[in-house]
Coordinates of C-alpha atoms and ligand atoms in Angstrom, one line a residue:
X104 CA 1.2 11.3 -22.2
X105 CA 4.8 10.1 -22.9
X106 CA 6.3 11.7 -20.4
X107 CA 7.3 11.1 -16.1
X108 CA 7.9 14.9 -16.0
X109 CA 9.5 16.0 -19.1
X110 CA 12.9 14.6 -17.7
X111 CA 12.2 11.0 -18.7
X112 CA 9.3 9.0 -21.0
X113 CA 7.5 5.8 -20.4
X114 CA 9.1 3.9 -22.5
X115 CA 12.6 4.9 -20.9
X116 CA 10.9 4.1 -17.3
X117 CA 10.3 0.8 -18.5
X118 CA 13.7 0.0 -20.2
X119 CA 15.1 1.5 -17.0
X120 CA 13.4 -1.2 -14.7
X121 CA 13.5 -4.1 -17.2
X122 CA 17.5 -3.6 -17.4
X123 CA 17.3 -3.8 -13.8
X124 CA 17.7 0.0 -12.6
X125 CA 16.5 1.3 -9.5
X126 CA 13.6 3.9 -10.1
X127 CA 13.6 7.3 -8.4
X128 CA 10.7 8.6 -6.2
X129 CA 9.8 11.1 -8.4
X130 CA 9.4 7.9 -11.4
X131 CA 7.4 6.3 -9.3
X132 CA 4.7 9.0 -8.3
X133 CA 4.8 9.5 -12.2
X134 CA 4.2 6.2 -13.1
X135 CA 1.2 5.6 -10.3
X136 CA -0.3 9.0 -11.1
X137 CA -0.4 8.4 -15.1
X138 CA -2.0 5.0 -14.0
X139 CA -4.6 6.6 -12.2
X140 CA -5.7 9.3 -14.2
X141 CA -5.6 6.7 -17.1
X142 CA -2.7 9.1 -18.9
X143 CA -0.3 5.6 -19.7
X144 CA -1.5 3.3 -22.2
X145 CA -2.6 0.1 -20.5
X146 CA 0.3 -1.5 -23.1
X147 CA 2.8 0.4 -21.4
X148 CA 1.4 0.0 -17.8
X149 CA 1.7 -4.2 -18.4
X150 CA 5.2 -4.0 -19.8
X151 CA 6.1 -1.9 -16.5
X152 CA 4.0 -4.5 -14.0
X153 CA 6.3 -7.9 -16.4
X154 CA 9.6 -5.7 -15.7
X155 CA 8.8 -5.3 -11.8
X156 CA 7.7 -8.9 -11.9
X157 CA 11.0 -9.9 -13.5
X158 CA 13.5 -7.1 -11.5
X159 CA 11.9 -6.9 -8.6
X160 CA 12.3 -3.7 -6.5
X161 CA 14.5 -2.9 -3.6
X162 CA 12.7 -2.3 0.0
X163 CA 12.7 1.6 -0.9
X164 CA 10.8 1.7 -4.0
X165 CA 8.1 -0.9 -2.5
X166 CA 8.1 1.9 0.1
X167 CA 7.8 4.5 -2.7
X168 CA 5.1 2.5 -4.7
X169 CA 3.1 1.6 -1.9
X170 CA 3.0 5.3 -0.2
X171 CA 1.9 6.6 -4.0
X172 CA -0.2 3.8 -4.3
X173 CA -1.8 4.8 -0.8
X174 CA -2.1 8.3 -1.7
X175 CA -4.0 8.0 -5.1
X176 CA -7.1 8.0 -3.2
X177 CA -8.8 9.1 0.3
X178 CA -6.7 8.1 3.4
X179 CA -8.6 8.0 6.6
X180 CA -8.0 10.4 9.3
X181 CA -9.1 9.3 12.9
X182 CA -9.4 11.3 15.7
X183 CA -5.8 10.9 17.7
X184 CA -7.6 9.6 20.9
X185 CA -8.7 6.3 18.7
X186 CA -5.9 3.3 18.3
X187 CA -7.0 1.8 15.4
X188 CA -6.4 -1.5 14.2
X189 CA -6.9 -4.6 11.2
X190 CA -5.7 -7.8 10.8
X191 CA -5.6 -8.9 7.0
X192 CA -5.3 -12.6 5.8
X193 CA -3.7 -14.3 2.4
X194 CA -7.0 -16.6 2.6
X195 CA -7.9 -19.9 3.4
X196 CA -10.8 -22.7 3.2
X197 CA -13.0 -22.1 6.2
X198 CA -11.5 -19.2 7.2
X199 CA -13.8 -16.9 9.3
X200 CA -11.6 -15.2 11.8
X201 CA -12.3 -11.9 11.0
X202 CA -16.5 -12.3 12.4
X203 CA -15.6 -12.9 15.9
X204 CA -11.9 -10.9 15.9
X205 CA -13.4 -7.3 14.8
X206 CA -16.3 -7.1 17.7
X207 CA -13.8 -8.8 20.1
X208 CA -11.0 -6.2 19.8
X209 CA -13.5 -3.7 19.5
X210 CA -14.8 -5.0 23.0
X211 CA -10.9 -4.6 24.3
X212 CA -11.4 -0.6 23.2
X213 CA -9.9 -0.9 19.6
X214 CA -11.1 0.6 16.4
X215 CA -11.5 -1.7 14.0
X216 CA -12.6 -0.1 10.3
X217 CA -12.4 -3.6 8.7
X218 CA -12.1 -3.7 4.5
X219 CA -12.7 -6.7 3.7
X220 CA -12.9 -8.5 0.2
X221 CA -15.3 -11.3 -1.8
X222 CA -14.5 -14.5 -2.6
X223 CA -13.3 -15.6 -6.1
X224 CA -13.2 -18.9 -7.2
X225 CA -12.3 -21.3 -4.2
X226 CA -12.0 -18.7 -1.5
X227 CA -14.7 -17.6 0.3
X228 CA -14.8 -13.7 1.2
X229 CA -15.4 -12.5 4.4
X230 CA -18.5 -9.8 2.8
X231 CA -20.2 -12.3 1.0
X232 CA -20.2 -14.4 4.2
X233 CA -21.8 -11.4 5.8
X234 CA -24.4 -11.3 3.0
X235 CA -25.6 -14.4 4.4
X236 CA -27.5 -12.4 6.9
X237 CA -30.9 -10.8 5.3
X238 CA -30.3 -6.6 5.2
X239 CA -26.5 -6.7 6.0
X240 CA -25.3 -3.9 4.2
X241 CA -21.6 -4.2 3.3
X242 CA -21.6 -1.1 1.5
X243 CA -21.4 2.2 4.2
X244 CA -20.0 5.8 3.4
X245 CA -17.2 7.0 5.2
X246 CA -19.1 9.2 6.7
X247 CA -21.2 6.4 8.0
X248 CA -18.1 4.0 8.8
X249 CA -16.9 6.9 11.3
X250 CA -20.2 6.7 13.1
X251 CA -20.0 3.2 13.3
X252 CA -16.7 2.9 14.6
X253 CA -18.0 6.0 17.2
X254 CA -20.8 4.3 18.8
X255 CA -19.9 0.6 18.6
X256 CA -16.1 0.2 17.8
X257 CA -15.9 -1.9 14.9
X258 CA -17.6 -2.7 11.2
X259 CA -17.2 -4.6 8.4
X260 CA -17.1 -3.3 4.8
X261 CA -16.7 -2.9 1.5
X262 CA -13.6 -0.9 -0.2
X263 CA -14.7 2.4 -1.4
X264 CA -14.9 3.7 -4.9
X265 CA -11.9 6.6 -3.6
X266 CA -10.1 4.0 -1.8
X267 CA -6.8 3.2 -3.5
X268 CA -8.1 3.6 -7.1
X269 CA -4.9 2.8 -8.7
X270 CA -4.8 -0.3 -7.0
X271 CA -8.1 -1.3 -9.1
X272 CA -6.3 -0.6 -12.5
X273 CA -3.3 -2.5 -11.5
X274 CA -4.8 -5.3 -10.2
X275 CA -6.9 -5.9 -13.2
X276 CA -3.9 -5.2 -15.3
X277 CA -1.3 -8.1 -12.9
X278 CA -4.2 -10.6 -13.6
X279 CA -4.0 -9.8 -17.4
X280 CA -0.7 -9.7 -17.7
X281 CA 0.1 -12.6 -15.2
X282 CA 2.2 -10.7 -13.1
X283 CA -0.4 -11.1 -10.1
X284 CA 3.0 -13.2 -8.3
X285 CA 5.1 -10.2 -7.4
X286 CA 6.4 -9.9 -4.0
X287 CA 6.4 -5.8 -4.6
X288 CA 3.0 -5.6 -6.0
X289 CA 1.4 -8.1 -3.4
X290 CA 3.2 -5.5 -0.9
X291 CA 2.0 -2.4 -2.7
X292 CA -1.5 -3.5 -2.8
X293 CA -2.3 -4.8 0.7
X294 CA -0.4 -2.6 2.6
X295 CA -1.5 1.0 0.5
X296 CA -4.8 0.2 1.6
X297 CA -4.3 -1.1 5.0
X298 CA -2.6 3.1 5.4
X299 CA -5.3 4.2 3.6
X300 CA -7.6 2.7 6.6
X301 CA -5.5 4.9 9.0
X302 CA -4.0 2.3 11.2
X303 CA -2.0 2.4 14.1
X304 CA -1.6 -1.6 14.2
X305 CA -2.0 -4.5 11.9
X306 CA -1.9 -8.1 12.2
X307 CA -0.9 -10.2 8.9
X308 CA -2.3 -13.7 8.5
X309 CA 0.2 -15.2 6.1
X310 CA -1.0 -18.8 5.2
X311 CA 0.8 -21.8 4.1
X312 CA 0.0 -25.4 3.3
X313 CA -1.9 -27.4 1.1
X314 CA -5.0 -25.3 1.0
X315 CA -3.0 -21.7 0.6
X316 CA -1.7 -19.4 -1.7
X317 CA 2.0 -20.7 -0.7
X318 CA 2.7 -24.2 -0.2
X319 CA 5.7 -23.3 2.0
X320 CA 6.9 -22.0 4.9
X321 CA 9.7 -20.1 3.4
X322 CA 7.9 -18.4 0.5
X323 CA 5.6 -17.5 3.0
X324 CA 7.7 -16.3 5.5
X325 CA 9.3 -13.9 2.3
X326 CA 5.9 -12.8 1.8
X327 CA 5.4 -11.8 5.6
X328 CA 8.7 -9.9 5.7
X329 CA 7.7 -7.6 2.7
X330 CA 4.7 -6.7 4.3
X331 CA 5.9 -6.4 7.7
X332 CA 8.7 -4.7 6.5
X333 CA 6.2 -2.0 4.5
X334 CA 3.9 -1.8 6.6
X335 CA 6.4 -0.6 9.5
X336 CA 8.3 2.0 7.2
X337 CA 4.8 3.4 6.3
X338 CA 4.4 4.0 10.2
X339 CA 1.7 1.6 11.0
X340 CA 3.6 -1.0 14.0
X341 CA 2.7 -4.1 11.8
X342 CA 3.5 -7.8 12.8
X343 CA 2.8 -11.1 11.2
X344 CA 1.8 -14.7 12.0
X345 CA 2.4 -17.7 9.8
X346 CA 0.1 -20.4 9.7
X347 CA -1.0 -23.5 8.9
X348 CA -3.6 -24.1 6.2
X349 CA -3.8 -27.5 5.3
X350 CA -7.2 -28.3 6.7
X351 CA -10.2 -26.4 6.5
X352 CA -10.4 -24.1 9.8
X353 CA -13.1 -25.0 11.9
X354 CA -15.9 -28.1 11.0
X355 CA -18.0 -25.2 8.3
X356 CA -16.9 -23.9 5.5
X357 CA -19.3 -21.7 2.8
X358 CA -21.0 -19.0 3.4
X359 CA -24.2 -18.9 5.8
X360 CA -22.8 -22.4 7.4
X361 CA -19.5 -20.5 8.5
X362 CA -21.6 -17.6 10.0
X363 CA -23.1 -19.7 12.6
X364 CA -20.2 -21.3 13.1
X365 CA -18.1 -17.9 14.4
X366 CA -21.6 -17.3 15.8
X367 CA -20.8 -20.1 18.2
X368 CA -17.3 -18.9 18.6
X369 CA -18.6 -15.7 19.6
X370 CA -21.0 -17.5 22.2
X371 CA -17.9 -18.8 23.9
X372 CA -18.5 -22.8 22.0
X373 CA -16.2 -22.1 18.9
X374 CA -13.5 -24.7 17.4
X375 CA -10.8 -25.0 19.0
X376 CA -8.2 -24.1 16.1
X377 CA -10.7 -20.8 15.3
X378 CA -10.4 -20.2 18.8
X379 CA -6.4 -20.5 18.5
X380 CA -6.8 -17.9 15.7
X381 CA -8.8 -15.7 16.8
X382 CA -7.2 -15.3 20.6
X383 CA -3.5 -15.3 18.9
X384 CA -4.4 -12.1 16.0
X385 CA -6.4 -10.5 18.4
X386 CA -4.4 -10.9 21.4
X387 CA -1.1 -10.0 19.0
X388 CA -2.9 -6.9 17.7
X389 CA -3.7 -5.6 21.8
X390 CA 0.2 -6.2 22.2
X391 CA 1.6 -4.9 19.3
X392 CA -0.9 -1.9 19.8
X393 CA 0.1 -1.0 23.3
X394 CA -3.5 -2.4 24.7
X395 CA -1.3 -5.2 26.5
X396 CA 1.6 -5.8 27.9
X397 CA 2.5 -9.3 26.4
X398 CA 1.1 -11.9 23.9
X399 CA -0.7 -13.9 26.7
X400 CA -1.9 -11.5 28.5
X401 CA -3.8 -10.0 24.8
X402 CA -4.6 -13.7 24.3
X403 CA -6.6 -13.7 27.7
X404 CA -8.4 -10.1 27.0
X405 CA -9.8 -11.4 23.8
X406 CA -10.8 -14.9 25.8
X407 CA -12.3 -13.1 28.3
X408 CA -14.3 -11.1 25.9
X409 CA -15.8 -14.0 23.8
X410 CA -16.6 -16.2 27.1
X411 CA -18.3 -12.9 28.7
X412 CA -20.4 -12.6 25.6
X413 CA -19.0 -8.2 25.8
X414 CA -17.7 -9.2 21.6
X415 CA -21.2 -10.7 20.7
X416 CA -23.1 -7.7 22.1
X417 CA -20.7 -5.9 19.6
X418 CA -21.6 -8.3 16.8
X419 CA -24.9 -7.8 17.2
X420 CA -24.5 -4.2 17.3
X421 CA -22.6 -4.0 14.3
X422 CA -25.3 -6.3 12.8
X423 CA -27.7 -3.4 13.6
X424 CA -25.8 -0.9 12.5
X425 CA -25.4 -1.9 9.1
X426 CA -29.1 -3.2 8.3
X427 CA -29.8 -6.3 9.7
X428 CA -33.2 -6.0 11.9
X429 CA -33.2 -5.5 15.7
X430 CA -35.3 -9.0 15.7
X431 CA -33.1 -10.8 13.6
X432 CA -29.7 -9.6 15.1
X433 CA -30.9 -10.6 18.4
X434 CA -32.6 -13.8 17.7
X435 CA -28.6 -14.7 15.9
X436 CA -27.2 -13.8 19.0
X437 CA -29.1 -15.7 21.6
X438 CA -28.0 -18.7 23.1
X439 CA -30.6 -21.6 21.5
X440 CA -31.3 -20.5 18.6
X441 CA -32.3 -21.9 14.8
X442 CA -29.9 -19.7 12.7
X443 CA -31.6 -20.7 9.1
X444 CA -34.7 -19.2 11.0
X445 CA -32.8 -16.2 9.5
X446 CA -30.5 -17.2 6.8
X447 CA -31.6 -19.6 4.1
X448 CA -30.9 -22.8 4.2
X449 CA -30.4 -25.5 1.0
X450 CA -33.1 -27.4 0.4
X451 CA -30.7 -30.7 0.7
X452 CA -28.4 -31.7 3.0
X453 CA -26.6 -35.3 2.3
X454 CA -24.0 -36.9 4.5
X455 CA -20.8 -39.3 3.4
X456 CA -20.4 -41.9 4.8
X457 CA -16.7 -43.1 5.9
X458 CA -15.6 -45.8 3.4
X459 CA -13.1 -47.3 5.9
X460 CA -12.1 -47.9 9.6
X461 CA -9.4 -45.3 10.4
X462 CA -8.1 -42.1 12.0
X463 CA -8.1 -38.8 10.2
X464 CA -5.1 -37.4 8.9
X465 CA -6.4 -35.0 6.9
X466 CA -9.2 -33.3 5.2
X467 CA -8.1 -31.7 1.8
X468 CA -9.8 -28.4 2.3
X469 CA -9.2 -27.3 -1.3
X470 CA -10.9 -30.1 -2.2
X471 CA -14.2 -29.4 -0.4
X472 CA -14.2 -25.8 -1.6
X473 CA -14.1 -27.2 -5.6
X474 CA -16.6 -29.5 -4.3
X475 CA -18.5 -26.5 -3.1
X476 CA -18.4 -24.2 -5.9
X477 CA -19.1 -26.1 -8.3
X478 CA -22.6 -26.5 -6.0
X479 CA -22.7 -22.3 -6.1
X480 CA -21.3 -21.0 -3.1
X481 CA -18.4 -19.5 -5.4
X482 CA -18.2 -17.2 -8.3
X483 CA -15.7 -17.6 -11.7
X484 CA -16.2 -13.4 -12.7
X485 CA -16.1 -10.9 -10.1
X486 CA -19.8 -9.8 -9.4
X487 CA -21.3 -12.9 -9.9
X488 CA -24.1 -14.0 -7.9
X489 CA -23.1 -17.0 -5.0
X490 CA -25.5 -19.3 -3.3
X491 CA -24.5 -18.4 0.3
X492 CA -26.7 -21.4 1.4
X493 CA -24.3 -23.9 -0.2
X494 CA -21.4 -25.4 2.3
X495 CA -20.6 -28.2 4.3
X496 CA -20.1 -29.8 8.0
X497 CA -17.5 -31.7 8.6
X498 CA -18.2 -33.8 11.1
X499 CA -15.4 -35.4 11.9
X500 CA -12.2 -34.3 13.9
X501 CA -8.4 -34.5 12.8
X502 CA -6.7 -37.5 14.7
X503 CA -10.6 -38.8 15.6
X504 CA -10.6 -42.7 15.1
X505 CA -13.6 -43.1 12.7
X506 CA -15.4 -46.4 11.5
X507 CA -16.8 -47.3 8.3
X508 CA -20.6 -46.2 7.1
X509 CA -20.4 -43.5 10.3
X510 CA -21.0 -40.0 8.4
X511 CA -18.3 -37.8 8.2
X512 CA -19.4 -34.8 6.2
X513 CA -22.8 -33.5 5.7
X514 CA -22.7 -31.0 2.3
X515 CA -26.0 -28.5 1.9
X516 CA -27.0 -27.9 -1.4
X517 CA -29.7 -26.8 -4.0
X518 CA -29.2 -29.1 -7.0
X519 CA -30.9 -32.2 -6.8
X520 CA -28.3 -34.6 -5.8
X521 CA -24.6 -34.5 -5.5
X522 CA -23.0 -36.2 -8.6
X523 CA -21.3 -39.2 -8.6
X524 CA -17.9 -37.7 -9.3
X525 CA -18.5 -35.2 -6.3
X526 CA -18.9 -38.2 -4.1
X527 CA -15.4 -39.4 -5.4
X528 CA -13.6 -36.2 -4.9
X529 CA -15.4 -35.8 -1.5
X530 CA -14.1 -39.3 -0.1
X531 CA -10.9 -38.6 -1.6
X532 CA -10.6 -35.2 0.4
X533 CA -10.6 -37.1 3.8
X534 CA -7.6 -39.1 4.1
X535 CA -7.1 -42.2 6.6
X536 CA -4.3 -43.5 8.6
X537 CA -3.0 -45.5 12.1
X538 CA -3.2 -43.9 14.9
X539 CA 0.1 -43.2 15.6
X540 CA 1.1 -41.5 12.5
X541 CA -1.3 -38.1 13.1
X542 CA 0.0 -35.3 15.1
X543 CA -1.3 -32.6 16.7
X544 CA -0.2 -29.4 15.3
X545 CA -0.7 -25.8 16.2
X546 CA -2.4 -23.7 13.6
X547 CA 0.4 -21.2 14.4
X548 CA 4.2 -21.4 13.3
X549 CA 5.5 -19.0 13.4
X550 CA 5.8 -14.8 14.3
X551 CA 7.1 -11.9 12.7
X552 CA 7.7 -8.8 15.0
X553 CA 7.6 -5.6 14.0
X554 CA 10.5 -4.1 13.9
Ligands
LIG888 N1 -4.8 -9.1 -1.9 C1 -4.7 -7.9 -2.4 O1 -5.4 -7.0 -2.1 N2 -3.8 -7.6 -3.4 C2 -2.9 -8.6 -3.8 O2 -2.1 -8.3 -4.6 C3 -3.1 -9.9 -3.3 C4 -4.0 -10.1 -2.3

């Protein structure tokens, strides 16, 4: 197929955009239907992603793309009674918000229908943390979703095969063609399946810091905008927080380590920057979503909700509900309990040992996860197989005044031993200082409203 719609050819679509023209609705449903039904050449679909990479696109046609994107596949349709809500996050080391956040707001009388990815190279994915759990079933039909979301309020899956399908072609195509970076395709691609779930509310989780995507606050911040910003003109009231990712969240990071951990957060003993998380997207989402009438007061909801133990009666529900036994969901859930009765736990566990007196000022987080994946608990290809027993506890806090030989992070793992150059880029993740150069800072910088 050379042709949009016999007005204008591919090639002439491309030249338009690369000279820095401003394509018409009509080019863009032509260009996202010929990439889903396959009809442009993959050649000419990478030259198009390089010239939106280089030209950008104006508020409109990331509007334009991300509504076509959207509609290339099934879009969920809710029964009007339901508010339904997601938060989505750019990612981070340690970052297991989305366990206790679905059951809580689900607790609060949200829908939560919660897509969730896998983890590639350093970044752990919220499913394969889930996989951690013997039966836990990520993939459910839509048919089965909807029953989910009828009789306990909230679940966590995989995307469908008719779920944004042109979004699988170009993302395949941005990583070949290095054009992943692209303010406008980023947009496109979170926020046409975010309307594709059928939301009425959504919580971005734009990180920044060492251990994130963006280093910055300002290129994150320009990130958050486009998605707020697209995610409003698609209808769904969307907001944003900015936040801090320098440090891993929480003390566990891997796979079946960082279950129990939001296990404990949903048992009302979690970290206290999880906690922070978790009661600001939450309690952001209830407000935003007209299930509160301010910030705080959603803040206090979700509080309530974790320290009543109403959000892990929904966990364990959801556990239920997507294959995990009755006797193993409950025996997560209750208050003493030996999760790796359950989950498998690495044959070794080995502790550093601090190599100086000092107070923390910083655990590199990327660091760990290299550490970590290099031990199994990440994947190079997509569909690779992980070791979800691999992780570590840190056992140290931020700002904690630490002595030498006292253990500071204990790393699980199946090889052997750790090798000696894993030791070195362990030590060198946690960084000493005096006490009076750490500060305490919130995870949370920043908001974007909707507008
Ligand atoms: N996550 C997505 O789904 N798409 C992107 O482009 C980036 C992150």
């Amino acid at each position: 197929m050379s042709n949009t719609n016999n007005t204008i050819t591919f090639p002439e679509l491309i030249r338009l955009k690369r000279d820095g023209g401003q394509l018409t609705e009509e080019e863009i449903h032509a260009f996202v239907q010929g990439v889903k039904s396959r009809a442009i050449k993959d050649s000419q679909i990478g030259a198009m992603l390089m010239a939106i990479w280089l030209k950008g696109m104006s508020e409109k046609e990331t509007l334009q793309l991300t509504k076509e994107m959207m509609k290339s596949g099934e879009v969920f349709d809710w029964s009007d009674e339901w508010v339904v809500v997601d938060k989505h996050s750019t990612g981070g080391v340690g970052d297991k918000v989305s366990l206790p956040l679905a059951p809580a707001l689900a607790a609060c009388g949200c829908k939560v229908p919660m897509i969730s990815g896998r983890g590639l190279a350093h970044t752990g994915g919220t499913l394969d943390k889930l996989e951690s759990i013997p039966g836990f079933k990520v993939n459910q039909s839509v048919q089965q979703v909807k029953q989910i979301l009828l009789d306990i309020g909230c679940c966590i899956v995989g995307q469908t095969e008719t779920l944004v399908p042109a979004d699988r072609v170009l993302y395949a195509l941005r990583d070949a063609t290095s054009t992943v970076d692209s303010l406008p395709l980023i947009t496109g691609s979170i926020i046409s399946k975010k309307g594709a779930e059928g939301l009425n509310a959504l919580v971005l989780d734009v990180k920044f810091g060492r251990a994130a995507l963006y280093k910055d606050l300002d290129s994150a911040r320009h990130l958050a905008q486009s998605l707020v910003t697209a995610g409003n003109n698609l209808g769904i009231t969307t907001g944003a927080i900015l936040s801090r990712m320098n440090a891993p969240i929480g003390r566990c990071v891997g796979n079946a380590v960082e279950v129990c951990e939001a296990l404990e957060c949903l048992k009302g003993r979690g970290p206290d920057d999880l906690n922070e998380l978790v009661l600001t997207l939450g309690g952001y989402l209830l407000w935003i979503s007209g299930h509160s009438p301010t910030l705080e007061n959603g803040k206090n909801m979700i509080l309530q909700k974790l320290m009543n133990r109403e959000a892990l009666k929904k966990f364990q529900a959801m556990l239920v509900a997507q294959g995990v036994t009755e006797d193993a969901a409950h025996s997560l859930c209750a208050d003493d309990t030996d999760y790796f009765k359950h989950m498998k736990r690495a044959a070794h566990q080995t502790e550093l040992k601090a190599q100086h007196d000092g107070t923390v000022l910083e655990i590199d987080g990327m660091a760990v996860a290299k550490v970590l994946h290099k031990l199994g608990a990440g994947r190079n290809e997509p569909g690779e197989k992980i070791d979800h027993s691999v992780g570590a506890e840190i056992l140290v806090d931020m700002g904690q005044q630490v002595t030498k030989g006292q253990s500071w992070i204990r790393i699980h793992h199946n090889s052997p031993e750790l090798y000696i150059h894993q030791h070195f880029d362990l030590q060198k993740a946690l960084v000493f200082g005096s006490s009076d150069e750490f500060k305490t800072e919130s995870r949370v910088a920043e908001f974007i409203h909707p507008r």
